[in-house]
Structure formats: structure tokens, C-alpha cells
Short mmCIF file of C-alpha atoms in Angstrom, two decimals:
data_model
loop_
_atom_site.label_atom_id
_atom_site.label_comp_id
_atom_site.label_asym_id
_atom_site.label_seq_id
_atom_site.Cartn_x
_atom_site.Cartn_y
_atom_site.Cartn_z
CA UNK A 14 118.66 26.53 336.99
CA UNK A 15 121.10 25.37 334.31
CA UNK A 16 120.82 22.72 331.60
CA UNK A 17 123.92 20.51 331.97
CA UNK A 18 123.33 18.02 329.16
CA UNK A 19 120.72 17.47 326.50
CA UNK A 20 118.10 17.77 325.32
CA UNK A 21 118.06 14.30 323.76
CA UNK A 22 115.05 13.42 321.61
CA UNK A 23 114.48 9.74 322.30
CA UNK A 24 111.26 7.76 321.70
CA UNK A 25 109.06 9.22 318.96
CA UNK A 26 105.97 7.63 317.36
CA UNK A 27 102.91 9.05 315.65
CA UNK A 28 101.41 10.88 318.65
CA UNK A 29 104.09 10.92 321.40
CA UNK A 30 107.72 11.77 322.10
CA UNK A 31 110.11 11.78 325.02
CA UNK A 32 112.81 14.41 325.65
CA UNK A 33 115.64 13.70 328.14
CA UNK A 34 117.72 16.30 329.98
CA UNK A 35 120.15 16.63 332.87
CA UNK A 36 119.93 19.79 334.96
CA UNK A 37 122.15 21.46 337.54
CA UNK A 38 119.76 20.79 340.39
CA UNK A 39 116.15 19.84 341.25
CA UNK A 40 113.84 21.59 338.82
CA UNK A 41 110.77 21.51 336.67
CA UNK A 42 111.47 20.97 332.97
CA UNK A 43 109.02 22.09 330.29
CA UNK A 44 108.82 21.15 326.63
CA UNK A 45 105.90 22.19 324.40
CA UNK A 46 103.78 23.05 327.46
CA UNK A 47 104.36 19.71 329.18
CA UNK A 48 106.20 19.74 332.54
CA UNK A 49 108.21 17.03 334.28
CA UNK A 50 110.03 17.20 337.61
CA UNK A 51 113.60 15.98 337.85
CA UNK A 52 114.66 12.89 339.79
CA UNK A 53 117.99 12.60 341.57
CA UNK A 54 120.79 10.04 341.60
CA UNK A 55 123.81 10.93 343.76
CA UNK A 56 123.49 14.65 343.23
CA UNK A 57 122.70 14.43 339.52
CA UNK A 58 119.25 15.52 338.38
CA UNK A 59 117.47 14.08 335.33
CA UNK A 60 114.12 14.60 333.67
CA UNK A 61 112.28 12.69 330.97
CA UNK A 62 109.47 14.82 329.54
CA UNK A 63 106.75 12.62 328.04
CA UNK A 64 104.80 14.42 325.34
CA UNK A 65 101.46 12.93 324.25
CA UNK A 66 98.60 14.00 322.01
CA UNK A 67 100.89 15.13 319.16
CA UNK A 68 99.61 15.20 315.64
CA UNK A 69 100.86 12.47 313.31
CA UNK A 70 103.18 13.51 310.51
CA UNK A 71 103.97 16.94 311.90
CA UNK A 72 107.24 18.86 312.39
CA UNK A 73 107.27 20.92 315.58
CA UNK A 74 110.17 23.09 316.71
CA UNK A 75 110.63 22.98 320.47
CA UNK A 76 112.36 24.84 323.30
CA UNK A 77 113.37 23.59 326.71
CA UNK A 78 112.60 25.61 329.81
CA UNK A 79 113.98 24.87 333.28
CA UNK A 80 111.96 26.47 336.10
CA UNK A 81 110.41 28.78 333.46
CA UNK A 82 113.73 29.94 331.99
CA UNK A 83 114.51 29.09 328.35
CA UNK A 84 117.72 27.07 328.25
CA UNK A 85 117.48 25.51 324.79
CA UNK A 86 118.25 26.30 322.04
CA UNK A 87 121.34 28.18 323.15
CA UNK A 88 121.68 31.81 322.15
CA UNK A 89 123.39 32.41 318.81
CA UNK A 90 123.30 28.69 317.95
CA UNK A 91 124.74 27.93 314.52
CA UNK A 92 122.39 24.96 314.08
CA UNK A 93 118.79 24.81 312.90
CA UNK A 94 116.09 24.69 315.53
CA UNK A 95 115.56 21.38 317.26
CA UNK A 96 112.32 19.78 316.20
CA UNK A 97 110.10 16.77 316.76
CA UNK A 98 108.83 14.99 313.63
CA UNK A 99 106.12 12.49 314.47
CA UNK A 100 105.54 9.41 312.36
CA UNK A 101 102.69 9.13 309.94
CA UNK A 102 101.06 6.11 308.25
CA UNK A 103 101.34 8.12 305.02
CA UNK A 104 105.15 8.26 305.22
CA UNK A 105 106.46 6.60 302.06
CA UNK A 106 110.03 6.42 303.21
CA UNK A 107 111.86 5.57 306.43
CA UNK A 108 115.54 6.33 307.04
CA UNK A 109 117.58 4.89 309.91
CA UNK A 110 121.26 5.70 310.57
CA UNK A 111 123.37 3.40 312.74
CA UNK A 112 126.88 2.73 313.94
CA UNK A 113 128.94 1.97 317.04
CA UNK A 114 132.21 2.63 318.81
CA UNK A 115 132.45 6.41 319.08
CA UNK A 116 135.21 8.10 321.03
CA UNK A 117 134.80 11.85 321.67
CA UNK A 118 136.73 14.80 320.15
CA UNK A 119 136.23 15.11 316.39
CA UNK A 120 139.38 15.36 314.30
CA UNK A 121 141.80 14.02 316.92
CA UNK A 122 144.23 11.12 316.51
CA UNK A 123 141.36 8.94 315.31
CA UNK A 124 140.54 11.28 312.41
CA UNK A 125 137.18 12.86 311.64
CA UNK A 126 134.12 11.70 313.54
CA UNK A 127 131.63 10.18 311.09
CA UNK A 128 128.64 11.03 313.27
CA UNK A 129 129.73 14.64 313.58
CA UNK A 130 130.22 14.79 309.80
CA UNK A 131 126.70 13.38 309.31
CA UNK A 132 125.28 15.97 311.68
CA UNK A 133 127.02 18.83 309.90
CA UNK A 134 125.62 17.62 306.56
CA UNK A 135 122.16 17.48 308.10
CA UNK A 136 122.46 20.99 309.46
CA UNK A 137 123.32 22.39 306.03
CA UNK A 138 120.74 20.37 304.09
CA UNK A 139 117.04 19.90 303.57
CA UNK A 140 115.34 18.57 306.70
CA UNK A 141 113.22 16.35 304.42
CA UNK A 142 116.38 14.23 304.09
CA UNK A 143 116.94 13.99 307.84
CA UNK A 144 116.65 10.44 309.28
CA UNK A 145 113.65 9.41 311.34
CA UNK A 146 115.89 7.40 313.68
CA UNK A 147 119.45 6.98 314.90
CA UNK A 148 120.60 3.67 316.44
CA UNK A 149 123.76 3.69 318.53
CA UNK A 150 124.97 0.08 318.83
CA UNK A 151 127.30 0.28 321.82
CA UNK A 152 130.53 1.84 323.08
CA UNK A 153 129.14 5.33 323.36
CA UNK A 154 131.48 5.78 326.34
CA UNK A 155 134.82 4.08 326.96
CA UNK A 156 135.09 3.40 330.66
CA UNK A 157 138.36 1.50 330.25
CA UNK A 158 140.05 3.63 327.60
CA UNK A 159 139.67 7.20 328.79
CA UNK A 160 140.83 10.32 326.95
CA UNK A 161 143.78 12.45 328.04
CA UNK A 162 141.40 15.08 329.38
CA UNK A 163 139.52 12.50 331.46
CA UNK A 164 142.75 11.05 332.78
CA UNK A 165 143.69 14.51 334.05
CA UNK A 166 140.24 14.95 335.59
CA UNK A 167 140.47 11.56 337.32
CA UNK A 168 143.94 12.41 338.67
CA UNK A 169 142.53 15.53 340.29
CA UNK A 170 139.76 13.46 341.88
CA UNK A 171 141.69 10.46 343.21
CA UNK A 172 145.02 8.60 343.17
CA UNK A 173 145.18 7.00 339.75
CA UNK A 174 148.23 4.99 340.68
CA UNK A 175 145.82 2.72 342.54
CA UNK A 176 143.35 0.39 340.77
CA UNK A 177 141.40 0.93 338.60
CA UNK A 178 143.92 3.55 337.56
CA UNK A 179 142.73 5.76 334.72
CA UNK A 180 139.63 3.66 334.11
CA UNK A 181 136.48 5.03 335.67
CA UNK A 182 135.57 3.76 339.12
CA UNK A 183 131.99 4.77 339.98
CA UNK A 184 128.78 6.51 338.99
CA UNK A 185 130.17 10.02 339.31
CA UNK A 186 133.00 9.23 336.96
CA UNK A 187 130.58 7.68 334.47
CA UNK A 188 128.58 10.89 334.39
CA UNK A 189 131.76 12.70 333.32
CA UNK A 190 132.11 10.29 330.37
CA UNK A 191 128.58 11.00 329.16
CA UNK A 192 129.16 14.75 329.33
CA UNK A 193 132.35 14.33 327.34
CA UNK A 194 130.70 12.11 324.72
CA UNK A 195 127.45 14.04 324.27
CA UNK A 196 128.54 17.58 325.11
CA UNK A 197 130.19 18.54 321.80
CA UNK A 198 127.91 21.15 320.16
CA UNK A 199 127.34 19.33 316.88
CA UNK A 200 126.58 16.00 318.60
CA UNK A 201 124.39 17.74 321.13
CA UNK A 202 122.32 19.34 318.36
CA UNK A 203 122.07 16.04 316.45
CA UNK A 204 120.78 14.20 319.52
CA UNK A 205 118.28 16.97 320.17
CA UNK A 206 116.52 16.52 316.82
CA UNK A 207 116.91 12.85 315.70
CA UNK A 208 115.10 10.22 317.78
CA UNK A 209 117.82 8.00 319.16
CA UNK A 210 117.81 4.43 320.38
CA UNK A 211 120.79 2.89 322.21
CA UNK A 212 122.25 -0.34 323.55
CA UNK A 213 125.51 -0.93 325.36
CA UNK A 214 128.54 -3.06 324.51
CA UNK A 215 131.67 -4.06 326.37
CA UNK A 216 133.59 -0.74 326.56
CA UNK A 217 130.58 0.92 328.14
CA UNK A 218 131.67 -1.25 331.08
CA UNK A 219 135.03 -2.89 330.31
CA UNK A 220 136.68 -4.73 327.42
CA UNK A 221 135.57 -8.38 327.33
CA UNK A 222 132.71 -7.70 329.70
CA UNK A 223 130.92 -11.01 330.33
CA UNK A 224 133.09 -12.93 327.90
CA UNK A 225 132.82 -16.06 330.06
CA UNK A 226 132.16 -17.34 333.57
CA UNK A 227 135.93 -17.50 334.21
CA UNK A 228 136.31 -13.87 333.18
CA UNK A 229 133.45 -12.79 335.38
CA UNK A 230 134.80 -14.68 338.42
CA UNK A 231 138.22 -13.16 337.97
CA UNK A 232 136.99 -9.58 337.64
CA UNK A 233 134.59 -9.93 340.56
CA UNK A 234 137.55 -10.67 342.79
CA UNK A 235 138.87 -7.15 342.21
CA UNK A 236 137.94 -4.90 345.15
CA UNK A 237 137.00 -2.00 342.85
CA UNK A 238 134.77 -3.97 340.52
CA UNK A 239 131.46 -3.93 342.34
CA UNK A 240 131.30 -0.14 342.50
CA UNK A 241 132.46 0.12 338.88
CA UNK A 242 129.74 -2.18 337.66
CA UNK A 243 127.09 -0.46 339.77
CA UNK A 244 128.15 2.88 338.30
CA UNK A 245 127.98 1.46 334.79
CA UNK A 246 124.47 0.03 335.15
CA UNK A 247 123.11 2.98 337.10
CA UNK A 248 124.42 5.47 334.56
CA UNK A 249 123.30 3.34 331.60
CA UNK A 250 119.80 3.20 333.05
CA UNK A 251 119.64 6.98 333.52
CA UNK A 252 121.44 8.16 330.39
CA UNK A 253 120.64 5.48 327.83
CA UNK A 254 117.96 2.94 328.76
CA UNK A 255 115.03 5.13 329.85
CA UNK A 256 114.90 6.90 326.53
CA UNK A 257 114.52 3.56 324.69
CA UNK A 258 111.09 3.12 326.31
CA UNK A 259 107.80 4.55 325.09
CA UNK A 260 105.22 6.28 327.35
CA UNK A 261 103.28 3.07 328.08
CA UNK A 262 106.49 1.21 329.01
CA UNK A 263 107.66 4.07 331.23
CA UNK A 264 104.32 4.09 333.03
CA UNK A 265 104.80 0.39 333.84
CA UNK A 266 108.51 0.57 334.78
CA UNK A 267 108.63 0.16 338.57
CA UNK A 268 112.13 1.60 339.03
CA UNK A 269 111.35 4.71 337.01
CA UNK A 270 108.03 5.26 338.75
CA UNK A 271 109.63 4.93 342.18
CA UNK A 272 112.38 7.38 341.21
CA UNK A 273 109.77 9.93 340.07
CA UNK A 274 107.81 9.64 343.30
CA UNK A 275 110.64 9.45 345.86
CA UNK A 276 111.30 13.15 346.24
CA UNK A 277 114.90 12.45 347.26
CA UNK A 278 118.13 10.81 346.20
CA UNK A 279 117.43 7.51 344.47
CA UNK A 280 120.96 6.12 344.85
CA UNK A 281 119.90 3.21 347.07
CA UNK A 282 117.08 2.32 344.71
CA UNK A 283 119.43 2.27 341.71
CA UNK A 284 122.18 0.36 343.56
CA UNK A 285 119.71 -2.37 344.41
CA UNK A 286 118.47 -2.39 340.81
CA UNK A 287 122.04 -2.61 339.45
CA UNK A 288 122.88 -5.53 341.72
CA UNK A 289 119.69 -7.35 340.74
CA UNK A 290 120.28 -6.64 337.03
CA UNK A 291 123.73 -8.28 337.15
CA UNK A 292 122.75 -11.17 339.38
CA UNK A 293 122.45 -14.52 337.64
CA UNK A 294 120.18 -16.90 339.52
CA UNK A 295 118.82 -20.20 338.21
CA UNK A 296 119.77 -19.25 334.66
CA UNK A 297 117.93 -15.92 334.64
CA UNK A 298 118.90 -12.24 334.92
CA UNK A 299 117.13 -9.57 336.92
CA UNK A 300 116.59 -7.04 334.11
CA UNK A 301 115.67 -7.02 330.44
CA UNK A 302 117.54 -4.45 328.35
CA UNK A 303 116.26 -5.65 324.95
CA UNK A 304 113.45 -3.55 323.52
CA UNK A 305 111.27 -2.94 320.45
CA UNK A 306 110.48 0.13 318.33
CA UNK A 307 107.99 0.37 315.48
CA UNK A 308 108.34 2.91 312.70
CA UNK A 309 105.21 2.34 310.58
CA UNK A 310 105.84 -0.88 308.67
CA UNK A 311 109.43 -1.15 309.90
CA UNK A 312 110.10 -2.98 313.14
CA UNK A 313 113.35 -2.45 315.08
CA UNK A 314 114.07 -5.20 317.61
CA UNK A 315 117.18 -4.45 319.69
CA UNK A 316 118.83 -7.38 321.48
CA UNK A 317 121.07 -6.91 324.50
CA UNK A 318 124.05 -9.12 323.70
CA UNK A 319 126.18 -8.08 326.74
CA UNK A 320 124.48 -7.58 330.09
CA UNK A 321 121.98 -10.40 329.84
CA UNK A 322 124.45 -13.19 329.20
CA UNK A 323 124.05 -16.48 331.10
CA UNK A 324 127.45 -17.91 331.94
CA UNK A 325 127.36 -19.94 335.15
CA UNK A 326 126.98 -23.66 335.60
CA UNK A 327 128.33 -24.58 332.18
CA UNK A 328 125.51 -22.73 330.38
CA UNK A 329 126.31 -20.11 327.76
CA UNK A 330 123.54 -18.00 326.32
CA UNK A 331 123.41 -14.41 325.07
CA UNK A 332 120.23 -13.87 327.12
CA UNK A 333 118.14 -16.11 329.37
CA UNK A 334 115.31 -18.24 328.07
CA UNK A 335 112.60 -15.79 329.16
CA UNK A 336 114.24 -12.91 327.33
CA UNK A 337 114.89 -15.04 324.24
CA UNK A 338 111.20 -15.99 324.22
CA UNK A 339 110.34 -12.25 324.45
CA UNK A 340 112.65 -11.60 321.49
CA UNK A 341 111.02 -14.37 319.43
CA UNK A 342 107.54 -13.15 320.26
CA UNK A 343 108.39 -9.59 319.27
CA UNK A 344 110.02 -10.64 316.01
CA UNK A 345 106.55 -11.63 314.81
CA UNK A 346 105.00 -8.69 313.04
CA UNK A 347 103.14 -7.86 309.85
CA UNK A 348 105.99 -5.52 308.91
CA UNK A 349 107.66 -4.83 305.60
CA UNK A 350 111.14 -4.87 307.14
CA UNK A 351 112.47 -6.45 310.33
CA UNK A 352 115.63 -4.78 311.61
CA UNK A 353 117.38 -6.60 314.45
CA UNK A 354 119.88 -4.54 316.41
CA UNK A 355 122.73 -6.35 318.17
CA UNK A 356 125.95 -4.65 319.20
CA UNK A 357 127.78 -7.88 318.20
CA UNK A 358 127.50 -9.13 314.62
CA UNK A 359 125.49 -12.27 314.16
CA UNK A 360 127.47 -13.21 311.02
CA UNK A 361 131.21 -12.59 311.33
CA UNK A 362 133.82 -13.35 308.67
CA UNK A 363 133.43 -17.15 308.30
CA UNK A 364 136.97 -17.94 309.50
CA UNK A 365 136.36 -16.11 312.75
CA UNK A 366 132.92 -17.63 313.18
CA UNK A 367 134.22 -21.21 312.84
CA UNK A 368 137.10 -20.59 315.22
CA UNK A 369 134.88 -18.99 317.86
CA UNK A 370 132.56 -21.97 317.87
CA UNK A 371 135.54 -24.31 318.03
CA UNK A 372 137.04 -22.35 320.91
CA UNK A 373 133.74 -22.53 322.82
CA UNK A 374 133.88 -26.32 322.69
CA UNK A 375 137.55 -26.38 323.64
CA UNK A 376 136.92 -24.20 326.70
CA UNK A 377 134.62 -26.93 328.02
CA UNK A 378 137.36 -29.54 328.02
CA UNK A 379 138.85 -30.55 331.41
CA UNK A 380 142.37 -29.74 332.55
CA UNK A 381 145.03 -27.65 330.90
CA UNK A 382 143.44 -27.82 327.47
CA UNK A 383 140.32 -26.08 328.69
CA UNK A 384 142.37 -23.50 330.62
CA UNK A 385 144.50 -22.75 327.53
CA UNK A 386 141.37 -22.40 325.41
CA UNK A 387 139.95 -19.95 327.96
CA UNK A 388 143.15 -17.84 327.80
CA UNK A 389 142.85 -17.80 324.00
CA UNK A 390 139.17 -16.84 324.28
CA UNK A 391 139.93 -13.83 326.44
CA UNK A 392 143.05 -12.77 324.56
CA UNK A 393 141.33 -13.00 321.17
CA UNK A 394 137.93 -11.53 322.14
CA UNK A 395 136.26 -14.77 321.04
CA UNK A 396 132.84 -13.92 322.49
CA UNK A 397 130.50 -13.06 319.65
CA UNK A 398 127.33 -14.89 318.67
CA UNK A 399 129.29 -17.80 317.17
CA UNK A 400 130.99 -18.30 320.56
CA UNK A 401 127.51 -18.71 322.08
CA UNK A 402 126.61 -21.36 319.55
CA UNK A 403 123.27 -22.36 321.02
CA UNK A 404 122.19 -18.71 320.90
CA UNK A 405 123.56 -18.36 317.36
CA UNK A 406 121.49 -21.31 316.25
CA UNK A 407 118.37 -20.07 318.02
CA UNK A 408 118.67 -16.57 316.47
CA UNK A 409 119.28 -18.17 313.04
CA UNK A 410 116.20 -20.36 313.44
CA UNK A 411 114.09 -17.37 314.47
CA UNK A 412 115.16 -15.40 311.41
CA UNK A 413 114.43 -18.34 309.14
CA UNK A 414 111.05 -18.88 310.71
CA UNK A 415 110.05 -15.26 310.25
CA UNK A 416 111.35 -15.29 306.68
CA UNK A 417 109.25 -18.32 305.76
CA UNK A 418 105.94 -17.49 307.34
CA UNK A 419 102.90 -16.26 305.42
CA UNK A 420 103.32 -12.60 304.44
CA UNK A 421 106.95 -12.40 305.58
CA UNK A 422 109.02 -9.19 305.75
CA UNK A 423 110.70 -8.20 302.49
CA UNK A 424 114.01 -7.95 304.38
CA UNK A 425 115.35 -9.18 307.69
CA UNK A 426 118.61 -7.42 308.53
CA UNK A 427 120.83 -7.66 311.61
CA UNK A 428 122.44 -4.31 312.36
CA UNK A 429 125.69 -4.48 314.33
CA UNK A 430 128.96 -2.79 315.20
CA UNK A 431 131.82 -3.69 317.60
CA UNK A 432 134.42 -5.12 315.17
CA UNK A 433 135.94 -1.84 313.88
CA UNK A 434 135.17 -2.45 310.23
CA UNK A 435 132.10 -2.31 308.06
CA UNK A 436 130.67 -4.91 305.67
CA UNK A 437 127.49 -6.25 304.13
CA UNK A 438 126.87 -10.02 304.08
CA UNK A 439 123.95 -11.91 302.56
CA UNK A 440 122.69 -15.09 304.24
CA UNK A 441 121.43 -18.24 302.59
CA UNK A 442 119.52 -21.15 304.24
CA UNK A 443 119.49 -24.73 302.88
CA UNK A 444 115.70 -24.46 302.82
CA UNK A 445 115.15 -21.08 301.12
CA UNK A 446 113.40 -18.24 302.93
CA UNK A 447 111.23 -15.67 301.22
CA UNK A 448 112.75 -12.67 302.98
CA UNK A 449 116.13 -11.33 301.95
CA UNK A 450 118.44 -11.82 304.95
CA UNK A 451 121.48 -9.69 305.65
CA UNK A 452 124.13 -8.83 308.19
CA UNK A 453 124.88 -5.09 308.11
CA UNK A 454 127.90 -4.14 310.22
CA UNK A 455 129.08 -0.57 310.78
CA UNK A 456 132.01 0.24 313.11
CA UNK A 457 133.70 2.41 314.20
CA UNK A 458 131.97 5.77 314.10
CA UNK A 459 135.11 7.35 315.56
CA UNK A 460 137.95 5.06 316.57
CA UNK A 461 140.73 3.15 314.81
CA UNK A 462 142.03 -0.28 313.89
CA UNK A 463 145.81 -0.87 313.60
CA UNK A 464 146.96 -1.72 310.09
CA UNK A 465 148.09 -5.29 310.97
CA UNK A 466 144.56 -6.03 312.21
CA UNK A 467 143.06 -4.55 309.06
CA UNK A 468 145.10 -7.01 307.00
CA UNK A 469 144.09 -9.85 309.27
CA UNK A 470 140.38 -9.03 309.08
CA UNK A 471 140.54 -8.74 305.29
CA UNK A 472 142.12 -12.20 305.17
CA UNK A 473 139.35 -13.74 307.30
CA UNK A 474 136.93 -13.36 304.40
CA UNK A 475 139.08 -15.70 302.30
CA UNK A 476 137.05 -18.69 301.05
CA UNK A 477 140.04 -21.02 301.16
CA UNK A 478 140.87 -20.05 304.78
CA UNK A 479 137.21 -20.49 305.68
CA UNK A 480 137.27 -24.04 304.32
CA UNK A 481 140.31 -24.87 306.45
CA UNK A 482 138.67 -23.38 309.57
CA UNK A 483 135.42 -25.19 308.83
CA UNK A 484 137.15 -28.61 308.56
CA UNK A 485 139.10 -27.89 311.74
CA UNK A 486 135.88 -26.98 313.58
CA UNK A 487 134.14 -30.17 312.36
CA UNK A 488 137.03 -32.29 313.63
CA UNK A 489 136.68 -30.53 316.95
CA UNK A 490 133.04 -31.57 317.20
CA UNK A 491 131.36 -28.35 316.06
CA UNK A 492 128.07 -28.94 314.26
CA UNK A 493 127.63 -27.39 310.81
CA UNK A 494 126.09 -23.89 310.82
CA UNK A 495 122.40 -23.80 309.91
CA UNK A 496 123.10 -21.32 307.09
CA UNK A 497 125.87 -19.93 304.87
CA UNK A 498 126.69 -16.30 304.16
CA UNK A 499 128.69 -14.33 301.61
CA UNK A 500 130.23 -10.88 301.87
CA UNK A 501 128.80 -8.57 299.24
CA UNK A 502 130.68 -5.41 300.25
CA UNK A 503 133.72 -4.69 302.38
CA UNK A 504 135.55 -4.88 304.58
CA UNK A 505 135.62 -1.10 304.81
CA UNK A 506 138.01 0.48 307.34
CA UNK A 507 137.89 3.92 308.83
CA UNK A 508 135.28 6.04 310.59
CA UNK A 509 131.93 5.19 309.09
CA UNK A 510 128.14 5.53 309.43
CA UNK A 511 125.56 3.32 307.74
CA UNK A 512 122.03 4.05 306.61
CA UNK A 513 119.03 1.86 305.79
CA UNK A 514 116.34 3.54 303.70
CA UNK A 515 113.04 1.74 303.08
CA UNK A 516 110.33 2.72 300.62
CA UNK A 517 107.38 0.36 300.83
CA UNK A 518 108.85 -3.15 300.55
CA UNK A 519 112.11 -1.98 298.94
CA UNK A 520 115.23 -1.21 300.96
CA UNK A 521 118.71 0.17 300.27
CA UNK A 522 121.71 0.37 302.59
CA UNK A 523 124.72 2.64 302.28
CA UNK A 524 128.01 2.97 304.15
CA UNK A 525 129.72 6.34 304.27
CA UNK A 526 133.23 7.11 305.43
CA UNK A 527 134.31 10.34 307.11
CA UNK A 528 137.02 12.37 305.45
CA UNK A 529 138.28 15.94 305.75
CA UNK A 530 135.60 17.02 303.29
CA UNK A 531 132.70 15.35 305.05
CA UNK A 532 131.34 11.91 304.09
CA UNK A 533 132.14 9.75 301.11
CA UNK A 534 129.94 6.83 300.06
CA UNK A 535 131.94 3.59 299.98
CA UNK A 536 129.11 1.08 299.57
CA UNK A 537 125.54 1.01 298.36
CA UNK A 538 123.38 -2.09 298.03
CA UNK A 539 119.75 -2.79 297.33
CA UNK A 540 118.44 -5.26 299.89
CA UNK A 541 114.99 -5.74 298.39
#
């Protein structure tokens, strides 16, 4: 039996690890003597091998066997052996790499792929310098902006002159995107050896996904949308979400456990799950995609800022109250560093932040003014944290609260992508916090921003323009922000990856840009 995709090394702690694969049919998958049977979704077969009882602080090379046959590593591979490095309380240093917005095909019209460049440097270097974690902050697949190769594949499958055209339409087409994104040899090797956490953003489904209630009502009227969204959530669950969970969480996940035990195609189970996950009833959603990872004294808290949005009935929240309470509870930790992952930046250039909050208020006005504001919201992608002002304030309050408590983290940093440029911004509260607070934004890994937009984004950091936008927002009834922030590096344009390295209670972040010769450091800043 063949290995179609993977292995992906996903959740790793001091004594356990999970390894994800997709196979060509029903099979038994073995890693380091542990077996797992595949489960099926519409003819696709997946396995998540849960390894337990590992020794802390060890490096273990591994192979993958499918029905007893070795399928990984591939023969004559040019890359080092895939290995699992467990965490150890004695680890002095922790290194996390992050970024978002990665289109496939290194070295195409978008230039060199920063993630591929990072992987090649890893392969040729000392594995002591390899990161302990990789965080992909959305847009790993582009369901609405497909490559030329995918367009040709879609045209062979169906009539692309009919909606949704060359966008993907269902689960089967989503699986093609994941193979395209993760199948390149250098990326495949990277994902096999660096524990990877993921969260989705809009292009994983469609540009402007869940921007507003009006957007959602309009898209739901399209006859192709329901199957598209089902395919998006079903494939996200199988390819991305399961690997974010540790062994204890997997054991308690009812959908995963039912899929393991069914012995047949789980399509109906996952369709029902997808419909429930998207359904908004009484201000709640049917699934929680946010999750938590601990790496010694570093806590990573990843917030879903797309699928869990509450939009109906005049309410606007990034996630429902129950999920926000879960986020607040899990932010509390005796950690040295609290890293908060959100595909969307918490702190945007101030001009944009003020205008997004102003637009949110304008959209609530009756008549043509509200309709015009809604058109502007959708045309301008005005749907970040500042456009969900109540959520922005609640997140800001949570960060301040954690930064002021007894024995606070040395740093609290929000890691984000989405906006196709990279920057570092430092936050300040009127009542000082002990923790150093930052917004670290890194995007795109492999994509592009037109030059006019680069100039516009650079201008949005202007202090004078920010003052104008602030006064305009105040006249429009927007309350003052609960904090201020200042850019300390950027904006940096191009294909980039960012790294956070912690040593005890100190932390440093770097931003590196891909070039023909590999990666070039464009920013370095000590956070604490």
C-alpha cells in the first residue's frame, strides 16, 4: 500500500508524539513499533499514529511502514533522516518558526519560497539549530486562487465555466490542494521532522470568509457554497486540526473516536460535524478550533479568528463567549513566555486599526449609510480584530491582566500573518504592565503584494495620518483604544519567515527574507 502524503510530525511533548499520514487505501501504519489503522473519508485514508512512553530530551530517527512495507524515508532521499525530538525540562532554549500565506511552487512568479529556503538551510546545517516547533498561521491552501496546474486539473474534472469556476468545489478538490501544498520534497521533509501546529484563515475557505453577517448571507445563497464549505471544514479537520491535539485530547474527541471505530466511510459523520461547526445558534458555534500547546516554560495559545466568529443578530465577536472564556482560562500559566497565535494581527498599523473600528460602527447605521459602509468593509477587507472592537478590547484586557499578575510572563507576544508584510510593534498600556507586550507579524511565506499596496501600507504607519484617523474615529463615536503601540521594525515586504527564540526569561525575534541565495535577516529585536 502506498504513502500518498506525509508523514507530518505534529504534536510533540516530553514523552509523546503524533505522526499523520495519508495512504492509498485502508491500511495499518507503523511508526517506532506503534501501529494505527487508517480511517476513511470519501475514499481517502488517513492515520494518526500516537506514540507514547518516549524518553524526554531524546532524538529518535523514525521510519514509516504501511502494512509492513517501509514507505518513508524514500529511497535515495537527499535529506537527513526524519526524527522526533522530545522536549526536556533541561532544555535551555526554545525556537519557534512561524509565518502565513504560502502558495505552492518554489521559485515561480512569487519568487523564492521562504519556508523552502528555511528547510534547505536546516537540511545542510546542525540539527541542534533546528526549531522545536513550526506554526503555520493560515492560508496553507488557496481554495479561491488556484494555481495553473490546479485549474487544468479542475477543468478535466468538471465544467469550470460554471460556478464556482476555477475555485475548488468540494472535499475531493480540497484534498488535491493539500497534496499540491505539502507534496514538494523539501516541504514534505520539513513537515516530517519539525512539530507543526496550524490554524486556518480566509483563503483556506474563501477571501473575506466570515467578514460579516451580510457577507455570510450573500454567500450562503450561492448553490455551490454549502458543499464548498463542507469540503473546507472536513478537509481542515482531517489534514490540519487533528494534529493540533495531544494524545489526551484525541482520546476525548468524539468525532475522531467515532471515525476510528466506524470501519467504513466517515463522510456522513464529517458532513454532520461540518454543518454543526458552521452553525451559529444563540450566539454560539458548534466547534472549538482554538487550542493550546506547552513547550516547557513557553505556552502557545492559538486563537481561531475565522471559523468561530459570531455575526448574526447584530453581535460581532471573533469567537463566542464560551470559547473566549476558554482562551482566557488557558492564558493563565506560570510560564516565562506567552505566545498567542492569531492568523489576523491584533495590532495593525494604527491608521488601519482606527478606520476598521470606525467602519464597524458605520455598518450598524440604518439605511444607505450602513449599506455603503458594508460595501466598503467587504471591498477593503476591514475585518481584523479592530473591526470586532468588543473582541479587540477583551483580548487587550486579557493580555494586560496576564502581564500585571504576580509572577507574570517575561513576554506576551501575539504572532500573526495575513497582511502580506512583516513588522514588529511594541504595545504600551496607560497603566503599565510588567510583561513586555508585542505584536509580531510575518506574511507572506510565499506570495506577493503589488507595489501600490506596499506604498499604501508603509504610509499607514505614519503618525500624522494616525492622528487624523484617530480624530475621525472619535467623531464617529469610536471609543479610545485601551492601549497604544509603536512599530519598532518594518514594514518588510517579500517572502519571509519569523523566529522567536527564548532562553530562560529572555527572548529574541528575527525576520528573514527569501532571496536567490537563501535567507537574509532583515530584522532582529530583543523582546526581553
